[in-house]
């Protein structure tokens, strides 16, 4: 594993690169391998569960590039812990460009991988790029409006109103040059936080690495409903694997199903009897990574064995 960085919008983003170290089953005639580009969900960092996936891809013979978004983890960017979907999409595009430049990587066989919040990102990322060979989207947040309604459903309208008011305070303060007003990423039910289901805090803390911080600038709440990445799924240029936890209380399951429906002919759906954070550890992780590797073998394996997109439609 090697540490590296790339520029995105004038900001240094931190990443790690793992080279495929198995046999040459994924290599083309020039010896180049596919590469999976991984980014985490809401407030997530590379050291919070992503390396397990990257290591499995590398062990199978596939390169992996995992990165932190600007202002999170080991990446630069001020102020810290400020989430902007537009900037994160820009970071993802820069990570793809970085992956295509790596020694031993086949630039035509880049796969974008996202989980939770980034499980939604990968759809517009793939659409905008137009060249990626595949998309892996696990327990994805495909529709911000549906997510807002879900928060109101499990936490109540009063909780949602408190989040919105805190977001307004944050934006007002930023216009005066003040430091961001933070809210916890996860907290117990009844607390003010981005995710407060019963399984949110223990689930996230179970995978949290040393660079993870349980806070995010509250302004992100105000734009959540307008960000609906799954609506672009009908424009995907490549196959997509959608992995859904049917007991997920944090992201709306139906929104993920709807996105897969829009990508009819390109989407493969796998459903697991798990909650949102279960997919990162234990048997659910093993099942999820097995399905991801199966998807990769069929779509970015040895070039002569890949199925043309026309056959997927």
PDB file of C-alpha atoms in Angstrom:
ATOM      1  CA  UNK A   1       0.000   0.000   0.000  1.00  0.00           C
ATOM      2  CA  UNK A   2       1.335   3.421  -0.947  1.00  0.00           C
ATOM      3  CA  UNK A   3       0.186   6.844   0.204  1.00  0.00           C
ATOM      4  CA  UNK A   4      -0.309   9.551  -2.398  1.00  0.00           C
ATOM      5  CA  UNK A   5      -2.237  12.745  -3.000  1.00  0.00           C
ATOM      6  CA  UNK A   6      -3.888  14.577  -5.868  1.00  0.00           C
ATOM      7  CA  UNK A   7      -5.184  18.072  -6.467  1.00  0.00           C
ATOM      8  CA  UNK A   8      -8.894  18.851  -6.574  1.00  0.00           C
ATOM      9  CA  UNK A   9      -9.961  22.447  -7.037  1.00  0.00           C
ATOM     10  CA  UNK A  10      -6.630  23.638  -5.661  1.00  0.00           C
ATOM     11  CA  UNK A  11      -6.900  21.457  -2.540  1.00  0.00           C
ATOM     12  CA  UNK A  12      -4.698  18.454  -1.743  1.00  0.00           C
ATOM     13  CA  UNK A  13      -6.697  15.257  -1.283  1.00  0.00           C
ATOM     14  CA  UNK A  14      -5.092  12.320   0.518  1.00  0.00           C
ATOM     15  CA  UNK A  15      -5.360   8.797  -0.880  1.00  0.00           C
ATOM     16  CA  UNK A  16      -3.929   5.306  -0.642  1.00  0.00           C
ATOM     17  CA  UNK A  17      -3.195   3.018  -3.584  1.00  0.00           C
ATOM     18  CA  UNK A  18      -3.142  -0.759  -3.361  1.00  0.00           C
ATOM     19  CA  UNK A  19      -1.832  -2.666  -6.374  1.00  0.00           C
ATOM     20  CA  UNK A  20      -3.453  -5.891  -7.480  1.00  0.00           C
ATOM     21  CA  UNK A  21      -1.190  -8.615  -6.103  1.00  0.00           C
ATOM     22  CA  UNK A  22      -2.825 -11.856  -7.223  1.00  0.00           C
ATOM     23  CA  UNK A  23      -2.264 -13.588 -10.542  1.00  0.00           C
ATOM     24  CA  UNK A  24      -2.820 -11.811 -13.856  1.00  0.00           C
ATOM     25  CA  UNK A  25      -6.446 -12.877 -14.289  1.00  0.00           C
ATOM     26  CA  UNK A  26      -7.551  -9.233 -14.474  1.00  0.00           C
ATOM     27  CA  UNK A  27      -4.616  -7.985 -16.559  1.00  0.00           C
ATOM     28  CA  UNK A  28      -4.987  -7.095 -20.226  1.00  0.00           C
ATOM     29  CA  UNK A  29      -2.425  -7.900 -22.909  1.00  0.00           C
ATOM     30  CA  UNK A  30      -0.334  -4.926 -21.750  1.00  0.00           C
ATOM     31  CA  UNK A  31      -0.355  -6.166 -18.171  1.00  0.00           C
ATOM     32  CA  UNK A  32      -2.647  -3.366 -16.989  1.00  0.00           C
ATOM     33  CA  UNK A  33      -5.324  -4.006 -14.378  1.00  0.00           C
ATOM     34  CA  UNK A  34      -8.695  -2.441 -13.552  1.00  0.00           C
ATOM     35  CA  UNK A  35      -8.874  -0.047 -10.609  1.00  0.00           C
ATOM     36  CA  UNK A  36     -11.681   0.543  -8.121  1.00  0.00           C
ATOM     37  CA  UNK A  37     -11.906   4.120  -6.801  1.00  0.00           C
ATOM     38  CA  UNK A  38     -13.443   4.170  -3.314  1.00  0.00           C
ATOM     39  CA  UNK A  39     -14.908   7.012  -1.266  1.00  0.00           C
ATOM     40  CA  UNK A  40     -16.800   6.892   2.029  1.00  0.00           C
ATOM     41  CA  UNK A  41     -20.216   8.079   3.129  1.00  0.00           C
ATOM     42  CA  UNK A  42     -21.322  11.024   5.258  1.00  0.00           C
ATOM     43  CA  UNK A  43     -18.266  12.228   7.182  1.00  0.00           C
ATOM     44  CA  UNK A  44     -16.410   8.975   6.540  1.00  0.00           C
ATOM     45  CA  UNK A  45     -12.657   8.536   6.131  1.00  0.00           C
ATOM     46  CA  UNK A  46     -10.405   5.985   4.466  1.00  0.00           C
ATOM     47  CA  UNK A  47      -9.373   4.544   7.822  1.00  0.00           C
ATOM     48  CA  UNK A  48     -13.019   3.936   8.768  1.00  0.00           C
ATOM     49  CA  UNK A  49     -13.762   0.694   7.001  1.00  0.00           C
ATOM     50  CA  UNK A  50     -12.652   1.383   3.415  1.00  0.00           C
ATOM     51  CA  UNK A  51      -9.295  -0.369   3.630  1.00  0.00           C
ATOM     52  CA  UNK A  52     -10.965  -3.753   4.181  1.00  0.00           C
ATOM     53  CA  UNK A  53     -12.642  -3.463   0.783  1.00  0.00           C
ATOM     54  CA  UNK A  54      -9.515  -2.122  -0.923  1.00  0.00           C
ATOM     55  CA  UNK A  55      -7.424  -4.959   0.468  1.00  0.00           C
ATOM     56  CA  UNK A  56      -9.839  -7.570  -0.844  1.00  0.00           C
ATOM     57  CA  UNK A  57      -9.816  -6.004  -4.305  1.00  0.00           C
ATOM     58  CA  UNK A  58      -6.007  -5.977  -4.322  1.00  0.00           C
ATOM     59  CA  UNK A  59      -5.870  -9.591  -3.154  1.00  0.00           C
ATOM     60  CA  UNK A  60      -8.059 -10.535  -6.114  1.00  0.00           C
ATOM     61  CA  UNK A  61      -5.730  -8.801  -8.572  1.00  0.00           C
ATOM     62  CA  UNK A  62      -7.523  -5.449  -8.891  1.00  0.00           C
ATOM     63  CA  UNK A  63      -5.956  -2.089  -8.040  1.00  0.00           C
ATOM     64  CA  UNK A  64      -7.767   0.103  -5.521  1.00  0.00           C
ATOM     65  CA  UNK A  65      -7.540   3.828  -4.827  1.00  0.00           C
ATOM     66  CA  UNK A  66      -9.301   5.049  -1.666  1.00  0.00           C
ATOM     67  CA  UNK A  67      -9.396   8.751  -0.807  1.00  0.00           C
ATOM     68  CA  UNK A  68     -10.621  11.304   1.718  1.00  0.00           C
ATOM     69  CA  UNK A  69     -12.746  14.206   0.528  1.00  0.00           C
ATOM     70  CA  UNK A  70     -11.370  17.695   1.043  1.00  0.00           C
ATOM     71  CA  UNK A  71     -11.734  18.985   4.625  1.00  0.00           C
ATOM     72  CA  UNK A  72     -12.172  15.429   5.940  1.00  0.00           C
ATOM     73  CA  UNK A  73      -9.685  12.875   7.253  1.00  0.00           C
ATOM     74  CA  UNK A  74      -6.127  13.365   6.055  1.00  0.00           C
ATOM     75  CA  UNK A  75      -7.019  15.665   3.166  1.00  0.00           C
ATOM     76  CA  UNK A  76      -6.464  19.421   3.274  1.00  0.00           C
ATOM     77  CA  UNK A  77      -9.225  21.985   3.064  1.00  0.00           C
ATOM     78  CA  UNK A  78     -10.549  24.674   5.360  1.00  0.00           C
ATOM     79  CA  UNK A  79     -12.810  25.003   7.201  1.00  0.00           C
ATOM     80  CA  UNK A  80     -12.820  21.419   8.380  1.00  0.00           C
ATOM     81  CA  UNK A  81     -15.799  19.037   8.317  1.00  0.00           C
ATOM     82  CA  UNK A  82     -17.765  21.078   5.762  1.00  0.00           C
ATOM     83  CA  UNK A  83     -19.710  18.869   3.372  1.00  0.00           C
ATOM     84  CA  UNK A  84     -20.530  20.063  -0.135  1.00  0.00           C
ATOM     85  CA  UNK A  85     -21.937  17.526  -2.629  1.00  0.00           C
ATOM     86  CA  UNK A  86     -20.641  19.587  -5.573  1.00  0.00           C
ATOM     87  CA  UNK A  87     -17.114  19.670  -4.159  1.00  0.00           C
ATOM     88  CA  UNK A  88     -17.193  15.994  -3.284  1.00  0.00           C
ATOM     89  CA  UNK A  89     -18.205  15.169  -6.861  1.00  0.00           C
ATOM     90  CA  UNK A  90     -15.275  17.295  -8.022  1.00  0.00           C
ATOM     91  CA  UNK A  91     -12.966  15.379  -5.661  1.00  0.00           C
ATOM     92  CA  UNK A  92     -14.264  12.095  -7.031  1.00  0.00           C
ATOM     93  CA  UNK A  93     -13.578  13.185 -10.623  1.00  0.00           C
ATOM     94  CA  UNK A  94     -10.044  14.180  -9.617  1.00  0.00           C
ATOM     95  CA  UNK A  95      -9.543  10.794  -7.922  1.00  0.00           C
ATOM     96  CA  UNK A  96     -10.601   9.029 -11.122  1.00  0.00           C
ATOM     97  CA  UNK A  97      -8.096  11.089 -13.115  1.00  0.00           C
ATOM     98  CA  UNK A  98      -5.429  10.149 -10.580  1.00  0.00           C
ATOM     99  CA  UNK A  99      -6.319   6.451 -10.844  1.00  0.00           C
ATOM    100  CA  UNK A 100      -6.072   6.551 -14.632  1.00  0.00           C
ATOM    101  CA  UNK A 101      -2.538   7.904 -14.341  1.00  0.00           C
ATOM    102  CA  UNK A 102      -1.240   5.147 -12.037  1.00  0.00           C
ATOM    103  CA  UNK A 103       1.345   2.689 -13.307  1.00  0.00           C
ATOM    104  CA  UNK A 104      -0.216  -0.657 -14.112  1.00  0.00           C
ATOM    105  CA  UNK A 105      -3.797   0.648 -14.289  1.00  0.00           C
ATOM    106  CA  UNK A 106      -5.950   0.249 -17.372  1.00  0.00           C
ATOM    107  CA  UNK A 107      -7.613   3.681 -17.762  1.00  0.00           C
ATOM    108  CA  UNK A 108     -10.548   2.104 -19.591  1.00  0.00           C
ATOM    109  CA  UNK A 109     -11.423  -0.163 -16.645  1.00  0.00           C
ATOM    110  CA  UNK A 110     -12.096   2.227 -13.791  1.00  0.00           C
ATOM    111  CA  UNK A 111     -14.901   1.276 -11.399  1.00  0.00           C
ATOM    112  CA  UNK A 112     -16.396   3.779  -8.966  1.00  0.00           C
ATOM    113  CA  UNK A 113     -17.365   2.499  -5.514  1.00  0.00           C
ATOM    114  CA  UNK A 114     -19.493   4.308  -2.968  1.00  0.00           C
ATOM    115  CA  UNK A 115     -21.251   3.558   0.288  1.00  0.00           C
ATOM    116  CA  UNK A 116     -24.140   5.382   1.973  1.00  0.00           C
ATOM    117  CA  UNK A 117     -23.807   9.070   0.958  1.00  0.00           C
ATOM    118  CA  UNK A 118     -21.151   8.270  -1.651  1.00  0.00           C
ATOM    119  CA  UNK A 119     -23.326   5.357  -2.777  1.00  0.00           C
ATOM    120  CA  UNK A 120     -25.434   8.108  -4.291  1.00  0.00           C
ATOM    121  CA  UNK A 121     -22.436  10.122  -5.517  1.00  0.00           C
ATOM    122  CA  UNK A 122     -21.265   7.327  -7.800  1.00  0.00           C
ATOM    123  CA  UNK A 123     -24.265   7.770 -10.107  1.00  0.00           C
ATOM    124  CA  UNK A 124     -23.625  11.413 -11.167  1.00  0.00           C
ATOM    125  CA  UNK A 125     -19.886  10.723 -11.076  1.00  0.00           C
ATOM    126  CA  UNK A 126     -20.261   7.909 -13.616  1.00  0.00           C
ATOM    127  CA  UNK A 127     -22.691   9.922 -15.747  1.00  0.00           C
ATOM    128  CA  UNK A 128     -20.388  12.957 -15.864  1.00  0.00           C
ATOM    129  CA  UNK A 129     -17.295  10.865 -16.599  1.00  0.00           C
ATOM    130  CA  UNK A 130     -18.916   8.775 -19.318  1.00  0.00           C
ATOM    131  CA  UNK A 131     -15.996   6.318 -19.459  1.00  0.00           C
ATOM    132  CA  UNK A 132     -16.072   4.383 -16.195  1.00  0.00           C
ATOM    133  CA  UNK A 133     -16.577   0.671 -16.671  1.00  0.00           C
ATOM    134  CA  UNK A 134     -18.748  -0.041 -13.646  1.00  0.00           C
ATOM    135  CA  UNK A 135     -20.446   1.301 -10.526  1.00  0.00           C
ATOM    136  CA  UNK A 136     -20.724  -0.330  -7.092  1.00  0.00           C
ATOM    137  CA  UNK A 137     -23.244   1.321  -4.784  1.00  0.00           C
ATOM    138  CA  UNK A 138     -23.779  -0.195  -1.340  1.00  0.00           C
ATOM    139  CA  UNK A 139     -26.485   0.849   1.144  1.00  0.00           C
ATOM    140  CA  UNK A 140     -26.818   4.038  -0.922  1.00  0.00           C
ATOM    141  CA  UNK A 141     -28.510   7.338  -0.182  1.00  0.00           C
ATOM    142  CA  UNK A 142     -30.001   7.899  -3.623  1.00  0.00           C
ATOM    143  CA  UNK A 143     -32.540  10.615  -2.799  1.00  0.00           C
ATOM    144  CA  UNK A 144     -32.010  13.470  -0.358  1.00  0.00           C
ATOM    145  CA  UNK A 145     -35.687  14.405  -0.258  1.00  0.00           C
ATOM    146  CA  UNK A 146     -36.617  10.850   0.675  1.00  0.00           C
ATOM    147  CA  UNK A 147     -33.870  10.916   3.315  1.00  0.00           C
ATOM    148  CA  UNK A 148     -35.290  14.105   4.845  1.00  0.00           C
ATOM    149  CA  UNK A 149     -38.749  12.546   5.023  1.00  0.00           C
ATOM    150  CA  UNK A 150     -37.198   9.458   6.598  1.00  0.00           C
ATOM    151  CA  UNK A 151     -35.595  11.592   9.337  1.00  0.00           C
ATOM    152  CA  UNK A 152     -38.959  13.223  10.011  1.00  0.00           C
ATOM    153  CA  UNK A 153     -40.515   9.764  10.201  1.00  0.00           C
ATOM    154  CA  UNK A 154     -38.084   8.192  12.671  1.00  0.00           C
ATOM    155  CA  UNK A 155     -37.097  11.280  14.703  1.00  0.00           C
ATOM    156  CA  UNK A 156     -40.080  13.599  14.307  1.00  0.00           C
ATOM    157  CA  UNK A 157     -40.718  17.031  12.836  1.00  0.00           C
ATOM    158  CA  UNK A 158     -39.371  18.779  15.933  1.00  0.00           C
ATOM    159  CA  UNK A 159     -36.021  17.076  15.467  1.00  0.00           C
ATOM    160  CA  UNK A 160     -35.959  18.068  11.797  1.00  0.00           C
ATOM    161  CA  UNK A 161     -36.814  21.672  12.686  1.00  0.00           C
ATOM    162  CA  UNK A 162     -33.928  21.796  15.193  1.00  0.00           C
ATOM    163  CA  UNK A 163     -31.544  20.554  12.503  1.00  0.00           C
ATOM    164  CA  UNK A 164     -32.766  23.181  10.039  1.00  0.00           C
ATOM    165  CA  UNK A 165     -32.450  26.003  12.579  1.00  0.00           C
ATOM    166  CA  UNK A 166     -28.913  24.896  13.417  1.00  0.00           C
ATOM    167  CA  UNK A 167     -28.107  24.848   9.699  1.00  0.00           C
ATOM    168  CA  UNK A 168     -29.427  28.399   9.325  1.00  0.00           C
ATOM    169  CA  UNK A 169     -27.229  29.513  12.244  1.00  0.00           C
ATOM    170  CA  UNK A 170     -24.239  27.911  10.570  1.00  0.00           C
ATOM    171  CA  UNK A 171     -24.841  29.633   7.236  1.00  0.00           C
ATOM    172  CA  UNK A 172     -25.474  32.992   8.912  1.00  0.00           C
ATOM    173  CA  UNK A 173     -22.261  32.637  10.878  1.00  0.00           C
ATOM    174  CA  UNK A 174     -20.259  31.702   7.793  1.00  0.00           C
ATOM    175  CA  UNK A 175     -21.387  34.927   6.091  1.00  0.00           C
ATOM    176  CA  UNK A 176     -19.837  36.800   9.027  1.00  0.00           C
ATOM    177  CA  UNK A 177     -16.597  34.822   8.823  1.00  0.00           C
ATOM    178  CA  UNK A 178     -17.312  32.702  11.884  1.00  0.00           C
ATOM    179  CA  UNK A 179     -16.257  29.094  12.413  1.00  0.00           C
ATOM    180  CA  UNK A 180     -18.768  26.416  11.347  1.00  0.00           C
ATOM    181  CA  UNK A 181     -21.525  25.402  13.724  1.00  0.00           C
ATOM    182  CA  UNK A 182     -21.145  21.654  14.102  1.00  0.00           C
ATOM    183  CA  UNK A 183     -23.632  18.882  14.716  1.00  0.00           C
ATOM    184  CA  UNK A 184     -22.727  15.258  15.489  1.00  0.00           C
ATOM    185  CA  UNK A 185     -22.703  12.883  12.554  1.00  0.00           C
ATOM    186  CA  UNK A 186     -24.249  10.249  14.795  1.00  0.00           C
ATOM    187  CA  UNK A 187     -25.910  10.364  18.191  1.00  0.00           C
ATOM    188  CA  UNK A 188     -28.428   8.508  20.333  1.00  0.00           C
ATOM    189  CA  UNK A 189     -32.138   8.743  19.554  1.00  0.00           C
ATOM    190  CA  UNK A 190     -33.541  12.111  20.645  1.00  0.00           C
ATOM    191  CA  UNK A 191     -30.250  13.972  20.262  1.00  0.00           C
ATOM    192  CA  UNK A 192     -29.487  16.580  17.615  1.00  0.00           C
ATOM    193  CA  UNK A 193     -27.418  14.853  14.957  1.00  0.00           C
ATOM    194  CA  UNK A 194     -27.343  13.911  11.298  1.00  0.00           C
ATOM    195  CA  UNK A 195     -28.079  10.240  12.061  1.00  0.00           C
ATOM    196  CA  UNK A 196     -29.828   9.298  15.306  1.00  0.00           C
ATOM    197  CA  UNK A 197     -31.396   5.889  14.774  1.00  0.00           C
ATOM    198  CA  UNK A 198     -30.735   3.339  17.494  1.00  0.00           C
ATOM    199  CA  UNK A 199     -28.029   1.639  15.408  1.00  0.00           C
ATOM    200  CA  UNK A 200     -26.340   4.773  14.022  1.00  0.00           C
ATOM    201  CA  UNK A 201     -23.861   5.684  16.762  1.00  0.00           C
ATOM    202  CA  UNK A 202     -22.737   2.161  17.718  1.00  0.00           C
ATOM    203  CA  UNK A 203     -22.599   1.190  14.047  1.00  0.00           C
ATOM    204  CA  UNK A 204     -20.430   4.105  12.952  1.00  0.00           C
ATOM    205  CA  UNK A 205     -18.151   3.964  15.998  1.00  0.00           C
ATOM    206  CA  UNK A 206     -17.531   0.260  15.328  1.00  0.00           C
ATOM    207  CA  UNK A 207     -15.720   1.149  12.085  1.00  0.00           C
ATOM    208  CA  UNK A 208     -14.376   4.615  12.958  1.00  0.00           C
ATOM    209  CA  UNK A 209     -10.649   5.130  12.437  1.00  0.00           C
ATOM    210  CA  UNK A 210      -8.296   7.625  14.121  1.00  0.00           C
ATOM    211  CA  UNK A 211      -8.904  10.416  11.580  1.00  0.00           C
ATOM    212  CA  UNK A 212     -12.706  10.232  11.882  1.00  0.00           C
ATOM    213  CA  UNK A 213     -14.481  13.040  13.730  1.00  0.00           C
ATOM    214  CA  UNK A 214     -18.057  12.806  14.932  1.00  0.00           C
ATOM    215  CA  UNK A 215     -19.110  16.193  13.604  1.00  0.00           C
ATOM    216  CA  UNK A 216     -20.134  17.933  10.418  1.00  0.00           C
ATOM    217  CA  UNK A 217     -20.970  21.549   9.638  1.00  0.00           C
ATOM    218  CA  UNK A 218     -24.721  21.979  10.125  1.00  0.00           C
ATOM    219  CA  UNK A 219     -25.173  23.799   6.809  1.00  0.00           C
ATOM    220  CA  UNK A 220     -25.256  20.442   5.026  1.00  0.00           C
ATOM    221  CA  UNK A 221     -28.792  19.910   6.355  1.00  0.00           C
ATOM    222  CA  UNK A 222     -30.158  22.785   4.271  1.00  0.00           C
ATOM    223  CA  UNK A 223     -29.156  21.302   0.921  1.00  0.00           C
ATOM    224  CA  UNK A 224     -29.942  17.676   1.655  1.00  0.00           C
ATOM    225  CA  UNK A 225     -33.400  17.582   0.104  1.00  0.00           C
ATOM    226  CA  UNK A 226     -32.246  19.093  -3.182  1.00  0.00           C
ATOM    227  CA  UNK A 227     -29.543  16.479  -3.761  1.00  0.00           C
ATOM    228  CA  UNK A 228     -31.167  13.515  -5.542  1.00  0.00           C
ATOM    229  CA  UNK A 229     -28.404  11.626  -7.376  1.00  0.00           C
ATOM    230  CA  UNK A 230     -30.481   8.527  -8.112  1.00  0.00           C
ATOM    231  CA  UNK A 231     -32.592  10.490 -10.578  1.00  0.00           C
ATOM    232  CA  UNK A 232     -29.649  10.335 -13.008  1.00  0.00           C
ATOM    233  CA  UNK A 233     -29.494   6.537 -13.023  1.00  0.00           C
ATOM    234  CA  UNK A 234     -31.232   6.307 -16.406  1.00  0.00           C
ATOM    235  CA  UNK A 235     -28.174   8.017 -17.921  1.00  0.00           C
ATOM    236  CA  UNK A 236     -25.588   5.555 -16.615  1.00  0.00           C
ATOM    237  CA  UNK A 237     -23.044   4.517 -19.271  1.00  0.00           C
ATOM    238  CA  UNK A 238     -22.118   1.244 -17.562  1.00  0.00           C
ATOM    239  CA  UNK A 239     -23.385  -1.621 -15.391  1.00  0.00           C
ATOM    240  CA  UNK A 240     -24.164  -0.910 -11.723  1.00  0.00           C
ATOM    241  CA  UNK A 241     -24.335  -3.163  -8.672  1.00  0.00           C
ATOM    242  CA  UNK A 242     -26.763  -1.877  -6.022  1.00  0.00           C
ATOM    243  CA  UNK A 243     -26.518  -3.493  -2.579  1.00  0.00           C
ATOM    244  CA  UNK A 244     -29.451  -2.853  -0.254  1.00  0.00           C
ATOM    245  CA  UNK A 245     -29.930  -3.597   3.433  1.00  0.00           C
ATOM    246  CA  UNK A 246     -33.640  -4.327   3.730  1.00  0.00           C
ATOM    247  CA  UNK A 247     -33.575  -3.375   7.450  1.00  0.00           C
ATOM    248  CA  UNK A 248     -31.830  -0.062   6.752  1.00  0.00           C
ATOM    249  CA  UNK A 249     -33.359   2.664   8.947  1.00  0.00           C
ATOM    250  CA  UNK A 250     -30.987   5.447   7.845  1.00  0.00           C
ATOM    251  CA  UNK A 251     -31.241   5.605   4.055  1.00  0.00           C
ATOM    252  CA  UNK A 252     -34.537   4.992   2.228  1.00  0.00           C
ATOM    253  CA  UNK A 253     -34.591   1.525   0.700  1.00  0.00           C
ATOM    254  CA  UNK A 254     -37.232   2.436  -1.871  1.00  0.00           C
ATOM    255  CA  UNK A 255     -35.062   5.254  -3.252  1.00  0.00           C
ATOM    256  CA  UNK A 256     -32.290   2.733  -3.956  1.00  0.00           C
ATOM    257  CA  UNK A 257     -34.774   0.385  -5.591  1.00  0.00           C
ATOM    258  CA  UNK A 258     -36.137   3.247  -7.703  1.00  0.00           C
ATOM    259  CA  UNK A 259     -32.634   4.179  -8.876  1.00  0.00           C
ATOM    260  CA  UNK A 260     -32.007   0.584  -9.912  1.00  0.00           C
ATOM    261  CA  UNK A 261     -35.310   0.599 -11.776  1.00  0.00           C
ATOM    262  CA  UNK A 262     -34.297   3.745 -13.667  1.00  0.00           C
ATOM    263  CA  UNK A 263     -31.112   1.953 -14.693  1.00  0.00           C
ATOM    264  CA  UNK A 264     -33.073  -1.005 -16.056  1.00  0.00           C
ATOM    265  CA  UNK A 265     -30.824  -3.193 -18.174  1.00  0.00           C
ATOM    266  CA  UNK A 266     -27.726  -1.902 -16.388  1.00  0.00           C
ATOM    267  CA  UNK A 267     -28.479  -2.457 -12.704  1.00  0.00           C
ATOM    268  CA  UNK A 268     -28.005  -5.597 -10.651  1.00  0.00           C
ATOM    269  CA  UNK A 269     -29.622  -5.581  -7.209  1.00  0.00           C
ATOM    270  CA  UNK A 270     -28.559  -7.610  -4.187  1.00  0.00           C
ATOM    271  CA  UNK A 271     -30.591  -7.400  -0.990  1.00  0.00           C
ATOM    272  CA  UNK A 272     -29.370  -8.451   2.466  1.00  0.00           C
ATOM    273  CA  UNK A 273     -31.280  -8.856   5.783  1.00  0.00           C
ATOM    274  CA  UNK A 274     -29.170  -6.192   7.539  1.00  0.00           C
ATOM    275  CA  UNK A 275     -29.153  -2.643   8.877  1.00  0.00           C
ATOM    276  CA  UNK A 276     -27.179   0.274   7.485  1.00  0.00           C
ATOM    277  CA  UNK A 277     -23.807  -0.265   9.198  1.00  0.00           C
ATOM    278  CA  UNK A 278     -23.858  -4.076   9.288  1.00  0.00           C
ATOM    279  CA  UNK A 279     -22.386  -4.295   5.790  1.00  0.00           C
ATOM    280  CA  UNK A 280     -18.935  -3.145   6.963  1.00  0.00           C
ATOM    281  CA  UNK A 281     -18.175  -6.040   9.314  1.00  0.00           C
ATOM    282  CA  UNK A 282     -18.636  -9.758   9.923  1.00  0.00           C
ATOM    283  CA  UNK A 283     -20.642 -12.098   7.696  1.00  0.00           C
ATOM    284  CA  UNK A 284     -22.539  -9.252   5.935  1.00  0.00           C
ATOM    285  CA  UNK A 285     -19.208  -7.788   4.836  1.00  0.00           C
ATOM    286  CA  UNK A 286     -18.082 -11.171   3.540  1.00  0.00           C
ATOM    287  CA  UNK A 287     -21.283 -11.592   1.545  1.00  0.00           C
ATOM    288  CA  UNK A 288     -21.140  -8.048   0.172  1.00  0.00           C
ATOM    289  CA  UNK A 289     -17.496  -8.234  -0.916  1.00  0.00           C
ATOM    290  CA  UNK A 290     -18.094 -11.629  -2.534  1.00  0.00           C
ATOM    291  CA  UNK A 291     -20.908 -10.142  -4.603  1.00  0.00           C
ATOM    292  CA  UNK A 292     -18.728  -7.157  -5.521  1.00  0.00           C
ATOM    293  CA  UNK A 293     -15.894  -9.394  -6.688  1.00  0.00           C
ATOM    294  CA  UNK A 294     -18.337 -11.477  -8.715  1.00  0.00           C
ATOM    295  CA  UNK A 295     -19.606  -8.288 -10.370  1.00  0.00           C
ATOM    296  CA  UNK A 296     -16.040  -7.154 -11.107  1.00  0.00           C
ATOM    297  CA  UNK A 297     -14.998 -10.489 -12.594  1.00  0.00           C
ATOM    298  CA  UNK A 298     -17.884 -10.341 -15.053  1.00  0.00           C
ATOM    299  CA  UNK A 299     -17.577  -6.707 -16.063  1.00  0.00           C
ATOM    300  CA  UNK A 300     -13.894  -5.739 -15.765  1.00  0.00           C
ATOM    301  CA  UNK A 301     -12.215  -9.131 -15.756  1.00  0.00           C
ATOM    302  CA  UNK A 302      -9.941 -10.338 -18.515  1.00  0.00           C
ATOM    303  CA  UNK A 303     -10.946  -8.070 -21.445  1.00  0.00           C
ATOM    304  CA  UNK A 304     -11.754 -10.956 -23.755  1.00  0.00           C
ATOM    305  CA  UNK A 305     -14.336 -12.205 -21.256  1.00  0.00           C
ATOM    306  CA  UNK A 306     -16.168  -8.900 -20.680  1.00  0.00           C
ATOM    307  CA  UNK A 307     -19.732  -8.561 -21.858  1.00  0.00           C
ATOM    308  CA  UNK A 308     -20.491  -5.674 -24.200  1.00  0.00           C
ATOM    309  CA  UNK A 309     -22.845  -3.068 -22.729  1.00  0.00           C
ATOM    310  CA  UNK A 310     -25.336  -3.836 -25.521  1.00  0.00           C
ATOM    311  CA  UNK A 311     -25.818  -7.297 -24.016  1.00  0.00           C
ATOM    312  CA  UNK A 312     -26.761  -5.721 -20.665  1.00  0.00           C
ATOM    313  CA  UNK A 313     -29.659  -3.766 -22.097  1.00  0.00           C
TER     314      UNK A 313
END
